[in-house]
Coordinates of C-alpha atoms and ligand atoms in Angstrom, one line a residue:
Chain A
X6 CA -27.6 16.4 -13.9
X7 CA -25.1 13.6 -13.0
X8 CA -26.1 10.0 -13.7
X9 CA -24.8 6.9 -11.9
X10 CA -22.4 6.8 -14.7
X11 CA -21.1 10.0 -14.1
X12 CA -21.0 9.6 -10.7
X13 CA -18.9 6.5 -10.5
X14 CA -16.2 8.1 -13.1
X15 CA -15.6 11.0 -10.6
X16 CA -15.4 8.2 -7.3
X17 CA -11.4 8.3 -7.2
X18 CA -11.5 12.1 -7.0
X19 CA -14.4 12.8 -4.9
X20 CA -12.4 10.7 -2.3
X21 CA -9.3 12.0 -2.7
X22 CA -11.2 15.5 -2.3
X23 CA -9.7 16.3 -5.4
X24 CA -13.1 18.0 -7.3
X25 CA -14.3 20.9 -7.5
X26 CA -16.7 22.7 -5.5
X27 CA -19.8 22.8 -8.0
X28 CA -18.9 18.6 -8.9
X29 CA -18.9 17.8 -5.6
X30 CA -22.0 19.5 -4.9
X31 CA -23.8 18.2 -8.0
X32 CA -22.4 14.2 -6.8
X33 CA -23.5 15.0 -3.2
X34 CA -26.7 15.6 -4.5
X35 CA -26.9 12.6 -6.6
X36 CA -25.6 10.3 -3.5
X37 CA -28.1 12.0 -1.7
X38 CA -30.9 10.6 -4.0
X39 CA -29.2 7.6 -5.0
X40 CA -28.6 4.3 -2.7
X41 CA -26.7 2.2 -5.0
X42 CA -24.0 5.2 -5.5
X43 CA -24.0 5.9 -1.8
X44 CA -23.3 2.7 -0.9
X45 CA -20.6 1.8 -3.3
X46 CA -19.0 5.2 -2.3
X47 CA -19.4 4.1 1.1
X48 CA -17.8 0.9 1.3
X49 CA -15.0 1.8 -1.3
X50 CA -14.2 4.8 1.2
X51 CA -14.0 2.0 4.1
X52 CA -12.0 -0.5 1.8
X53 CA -9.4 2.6 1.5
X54 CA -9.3 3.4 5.2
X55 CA -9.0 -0.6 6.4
X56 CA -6.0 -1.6 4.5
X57 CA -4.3 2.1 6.0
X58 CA -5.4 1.1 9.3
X59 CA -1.6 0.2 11.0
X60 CA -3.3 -1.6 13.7
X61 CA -4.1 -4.6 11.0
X62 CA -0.9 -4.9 9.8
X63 CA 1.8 -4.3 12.6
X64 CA 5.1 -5.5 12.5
X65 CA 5.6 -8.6 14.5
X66 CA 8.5 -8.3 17.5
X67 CA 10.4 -11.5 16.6
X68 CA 10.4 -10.4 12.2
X69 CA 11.5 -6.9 13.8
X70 CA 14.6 -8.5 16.0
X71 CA 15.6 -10.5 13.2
X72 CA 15.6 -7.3 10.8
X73 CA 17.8 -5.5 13.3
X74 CA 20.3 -8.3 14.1
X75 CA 20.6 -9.0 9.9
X76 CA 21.3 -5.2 9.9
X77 CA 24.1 -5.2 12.6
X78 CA 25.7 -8.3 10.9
X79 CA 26.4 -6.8 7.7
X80 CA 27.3 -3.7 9.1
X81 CA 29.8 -5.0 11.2
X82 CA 31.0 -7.0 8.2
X83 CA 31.8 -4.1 6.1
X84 CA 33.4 -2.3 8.6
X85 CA 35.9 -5.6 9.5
Chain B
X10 CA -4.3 8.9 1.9
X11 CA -3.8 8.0 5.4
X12 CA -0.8 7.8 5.4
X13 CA 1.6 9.3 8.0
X14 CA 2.9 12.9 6.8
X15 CA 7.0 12.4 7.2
X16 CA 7.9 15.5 5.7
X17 CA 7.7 17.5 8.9
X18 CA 10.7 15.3 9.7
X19 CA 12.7 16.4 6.7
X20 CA 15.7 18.4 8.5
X21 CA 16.4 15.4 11.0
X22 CA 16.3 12.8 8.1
X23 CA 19.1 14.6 6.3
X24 CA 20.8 14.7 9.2
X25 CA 20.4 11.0 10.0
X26 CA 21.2 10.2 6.4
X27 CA 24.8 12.4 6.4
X28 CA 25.8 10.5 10.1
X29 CA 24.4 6.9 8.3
X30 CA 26.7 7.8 5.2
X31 CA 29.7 8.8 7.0
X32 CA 29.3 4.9 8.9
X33 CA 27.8 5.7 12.3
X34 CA 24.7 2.7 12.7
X35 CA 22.7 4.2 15.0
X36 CA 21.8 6.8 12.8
X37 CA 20.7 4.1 10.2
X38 CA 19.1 2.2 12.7
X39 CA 17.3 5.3 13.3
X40 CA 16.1 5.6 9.8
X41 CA 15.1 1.6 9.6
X42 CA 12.7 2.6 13.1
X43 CA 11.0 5.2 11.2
X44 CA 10.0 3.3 8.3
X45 CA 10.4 -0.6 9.2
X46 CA 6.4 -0.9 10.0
X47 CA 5.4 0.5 6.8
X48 CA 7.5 -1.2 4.5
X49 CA 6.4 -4.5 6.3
X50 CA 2.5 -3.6 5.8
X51 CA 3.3 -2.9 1.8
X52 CA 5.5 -6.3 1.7
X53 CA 2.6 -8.5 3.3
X54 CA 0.0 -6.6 1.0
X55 CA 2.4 -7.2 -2.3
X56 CA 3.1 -10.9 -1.4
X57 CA 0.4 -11.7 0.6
X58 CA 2.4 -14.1 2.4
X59 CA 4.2 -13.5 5.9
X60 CA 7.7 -15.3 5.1
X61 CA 8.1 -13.7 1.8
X62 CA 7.3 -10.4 3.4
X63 CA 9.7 -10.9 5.8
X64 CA 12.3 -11.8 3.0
X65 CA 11.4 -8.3 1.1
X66 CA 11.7 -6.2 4.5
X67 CA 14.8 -7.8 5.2
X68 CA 16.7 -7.3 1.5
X69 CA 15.1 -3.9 1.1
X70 CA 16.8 -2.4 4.2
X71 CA 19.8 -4.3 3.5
X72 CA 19.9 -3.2 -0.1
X73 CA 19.0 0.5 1.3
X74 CA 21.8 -0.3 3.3
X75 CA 24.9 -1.3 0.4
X76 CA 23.6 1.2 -1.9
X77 CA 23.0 4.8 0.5
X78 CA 26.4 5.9 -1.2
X79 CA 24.6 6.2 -4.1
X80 CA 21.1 7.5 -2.2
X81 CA 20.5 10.8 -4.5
X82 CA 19.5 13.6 -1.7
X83 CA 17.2 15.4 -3.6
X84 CA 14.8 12.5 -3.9
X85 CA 13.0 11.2 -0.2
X86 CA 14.6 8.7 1.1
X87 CA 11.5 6.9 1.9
X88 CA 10.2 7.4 -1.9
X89 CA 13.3 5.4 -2.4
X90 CA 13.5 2.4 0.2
X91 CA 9.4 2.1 -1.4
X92 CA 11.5 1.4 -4.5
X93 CA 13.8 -0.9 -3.6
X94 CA 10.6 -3.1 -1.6
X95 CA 8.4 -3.1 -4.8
X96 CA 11.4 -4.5 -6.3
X97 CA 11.7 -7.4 -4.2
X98 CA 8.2 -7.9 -3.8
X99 CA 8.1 -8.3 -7.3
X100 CA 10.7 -10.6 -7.7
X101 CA 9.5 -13.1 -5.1
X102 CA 6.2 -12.8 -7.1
X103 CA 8.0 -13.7 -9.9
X104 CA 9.8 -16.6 -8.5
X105 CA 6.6 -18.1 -7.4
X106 CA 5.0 -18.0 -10.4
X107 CA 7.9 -19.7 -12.1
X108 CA 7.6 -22.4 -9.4
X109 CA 4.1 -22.6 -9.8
X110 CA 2.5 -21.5 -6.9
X111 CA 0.8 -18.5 -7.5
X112 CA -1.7 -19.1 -10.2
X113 CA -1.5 -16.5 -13.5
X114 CA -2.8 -13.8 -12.4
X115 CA -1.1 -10.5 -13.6
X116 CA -3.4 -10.2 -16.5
X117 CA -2.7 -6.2 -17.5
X118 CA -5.4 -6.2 -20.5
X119 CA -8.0 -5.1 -18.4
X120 CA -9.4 -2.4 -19.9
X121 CA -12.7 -3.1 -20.3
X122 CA -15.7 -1.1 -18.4
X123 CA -15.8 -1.2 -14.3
X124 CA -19.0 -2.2 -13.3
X125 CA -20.1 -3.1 -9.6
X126 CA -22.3 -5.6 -9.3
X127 CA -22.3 -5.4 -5.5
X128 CA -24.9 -3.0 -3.7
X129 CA -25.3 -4.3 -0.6
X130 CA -24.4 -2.1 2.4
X131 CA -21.5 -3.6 4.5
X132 CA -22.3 -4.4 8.3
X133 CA -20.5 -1.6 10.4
X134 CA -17.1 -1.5 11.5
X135 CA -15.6 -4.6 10.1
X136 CA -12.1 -3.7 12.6
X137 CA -14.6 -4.5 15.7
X138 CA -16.4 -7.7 14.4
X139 CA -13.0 -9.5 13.2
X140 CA -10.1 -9.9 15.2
X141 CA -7.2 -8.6 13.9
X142 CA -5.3 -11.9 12.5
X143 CA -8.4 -12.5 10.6
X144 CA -9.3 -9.2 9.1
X145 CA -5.5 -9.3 7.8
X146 CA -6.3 -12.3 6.3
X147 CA -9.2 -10.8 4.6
X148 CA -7.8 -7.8 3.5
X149 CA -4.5 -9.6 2.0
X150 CA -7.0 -11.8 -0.1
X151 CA -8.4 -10.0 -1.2
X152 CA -5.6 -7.9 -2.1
X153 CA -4.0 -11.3 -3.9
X154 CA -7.3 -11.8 -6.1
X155 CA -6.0 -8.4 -7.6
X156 CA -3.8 -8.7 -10.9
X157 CA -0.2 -7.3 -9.4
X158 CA 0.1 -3.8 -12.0
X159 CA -2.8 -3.2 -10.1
X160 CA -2.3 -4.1 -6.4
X161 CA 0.9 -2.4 -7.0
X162 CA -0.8 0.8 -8.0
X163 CA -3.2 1.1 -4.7
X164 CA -0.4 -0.2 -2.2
X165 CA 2.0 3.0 -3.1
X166 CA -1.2 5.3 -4.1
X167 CA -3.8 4.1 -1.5
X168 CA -1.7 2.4 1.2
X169 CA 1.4 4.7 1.4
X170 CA 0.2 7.2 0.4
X171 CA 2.9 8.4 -2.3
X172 CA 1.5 11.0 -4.8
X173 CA 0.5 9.9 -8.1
X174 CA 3.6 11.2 -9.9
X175 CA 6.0 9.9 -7.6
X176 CA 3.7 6.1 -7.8
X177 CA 4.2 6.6 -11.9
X178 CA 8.1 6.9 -11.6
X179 CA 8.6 4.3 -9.1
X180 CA 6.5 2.0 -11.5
X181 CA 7.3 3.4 -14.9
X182 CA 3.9 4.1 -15.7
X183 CA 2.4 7.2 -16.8
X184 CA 0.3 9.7 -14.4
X185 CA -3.0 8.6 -16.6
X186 CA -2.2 4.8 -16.5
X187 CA -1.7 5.2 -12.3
X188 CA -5.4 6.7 -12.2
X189 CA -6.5 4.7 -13.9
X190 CA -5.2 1.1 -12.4
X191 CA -6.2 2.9 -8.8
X192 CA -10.0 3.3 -9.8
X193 CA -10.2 -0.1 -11.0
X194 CA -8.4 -1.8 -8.2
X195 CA -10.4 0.3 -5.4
X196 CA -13.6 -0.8 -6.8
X197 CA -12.4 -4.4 -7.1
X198 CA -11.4 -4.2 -3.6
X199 CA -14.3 -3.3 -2.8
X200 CA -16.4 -6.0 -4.4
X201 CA -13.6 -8.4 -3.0
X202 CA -14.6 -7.6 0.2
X203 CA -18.2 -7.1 0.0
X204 CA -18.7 -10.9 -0.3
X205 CA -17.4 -11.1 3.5
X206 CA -18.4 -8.0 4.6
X207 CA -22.6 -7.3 2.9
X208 CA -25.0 -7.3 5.3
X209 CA -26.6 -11.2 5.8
Ligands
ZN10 ZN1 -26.4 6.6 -8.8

């Protein structure tokens, strides 16, 4: 039987779908049964998939331009 | 994790890298397109600040730029620019703290046990109920309120989405100590962001 102990120590993993089949099905079972677990699985999955959500962080147009016309500069200095 | 898979695009990104070294700027251009947006995300989440992120995307490409003579082509070239911003992100870290405006934080001691103390359930879809400017505001706080070995850790792991080997060379860590600092930082996240985001 896994405990919530158990369970938490194999969180990393179980997201990264890294465990194997008979641990995920015992830890499935256990989330199944237990709602702290389940919902600290659950929101550390979402914390995970917010901060790779590109739509939160795009680039902005004028930090882009800038970037680019820094870029040309030099190059054009080390090719004078 | 979620990252964007660029291998697929391995044969043209040799290419562009041979035209690049050989002084044609369109090809580097090219390569600065490709990876420009991500390298901004990782310097806003490392400095939590929108000038100094700037500052780090700027010198990192620029940096890419002086040193692609000595680019090694068996390593990816985006493995590398990653490299080069963690470095700078660092650095302006650094240079804060020595001017006092970022309080101690990078305690690295922290070993002891992970425990959640949150268990509420968050409301759903915090991306709908925030609008962008301030969800980003959340998510880099919380990312701030994390000691930097570890924010470090879950930006190259978590955020792009470089294997665990490849996060341990680029921060001279072993593969144990990565795991390690990405468990704790995910759950610290998490309780981070549970204060905002719990159910009332
Ligand atoms: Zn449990």
């Amino acid at each position: 039987m896994v405990n919530c102990k158990d369970c938490l120590k194999d969180l990393s993993e179980y997201l990264e779908g890294c465990l194997d089949d008979e641990l995920r099905r015992e830890l499935q079972a256990h989330l199944n049964g237990c709602h702290h677990c389940k919902v600290i699985f659950d929101t550390t999955r979402k914390t995970v998939e917010l901060y790779c959500d590109g739509r939160v962080f795009p680039l902005p147009d004028n930090v882009r331009l800038r970037l680019h016309s820094a870029l040309r500069r030099r190059w054009e200095k080390k090719r004078a | 994790m979620a990252s964007v898979n660029t291998r697929g695009t391995g044969k043209a990104e040799a290419a562009l890298l041979a035209e690049a070294r050989a002084g044609k700027y369109e090809a580097f251009e090219e390569l600065v397109n490709r990876y420009e947006r991500k390298i901004y995300r990782l310097a806003l989440n490392l400095t939590g600040n929108p000038e100094d992120a700037e500052d780090v995307l700027q010198e990192t490409f620029l940096k890419a730029f002086e040193h692609l003579p000595e680019f090694r082509e068996d390593s990816r070239f985006y493995t590398w620019i990653v490299r080069i911003a963690i470095n700078e992100g660092l650095m302006k870290l650094r240079r804060r703290r020595a001017s006092k405006e970022v309080a101690a934080e990078d305690a690295t001691g922290d070993d002891g046990e992970v425990l959640p103390r949150e268990f509420s359930d968050w409301r759903p879809n915090p991306e709908q109920i925030y609008a962008r400017k301030e969800l980003q505001e959340i998510l880099q706080n919380a990312a701030r309120a994390l000691p930097v070995t570890f924010r470090t850790v879950f930006i190259l792991r978590d955020i792009e989405g470089l294997s665990t080997e490849a996060t341990a060379e680029a921060l001279g860590l072993s593969s144990g100590a990565v795991k390690a600092r990405l468990f704790r930082a995910r759950l610290r996240l998490r309780e981070e962001l549970s204060q905002v985001f719990k159910r009332g």
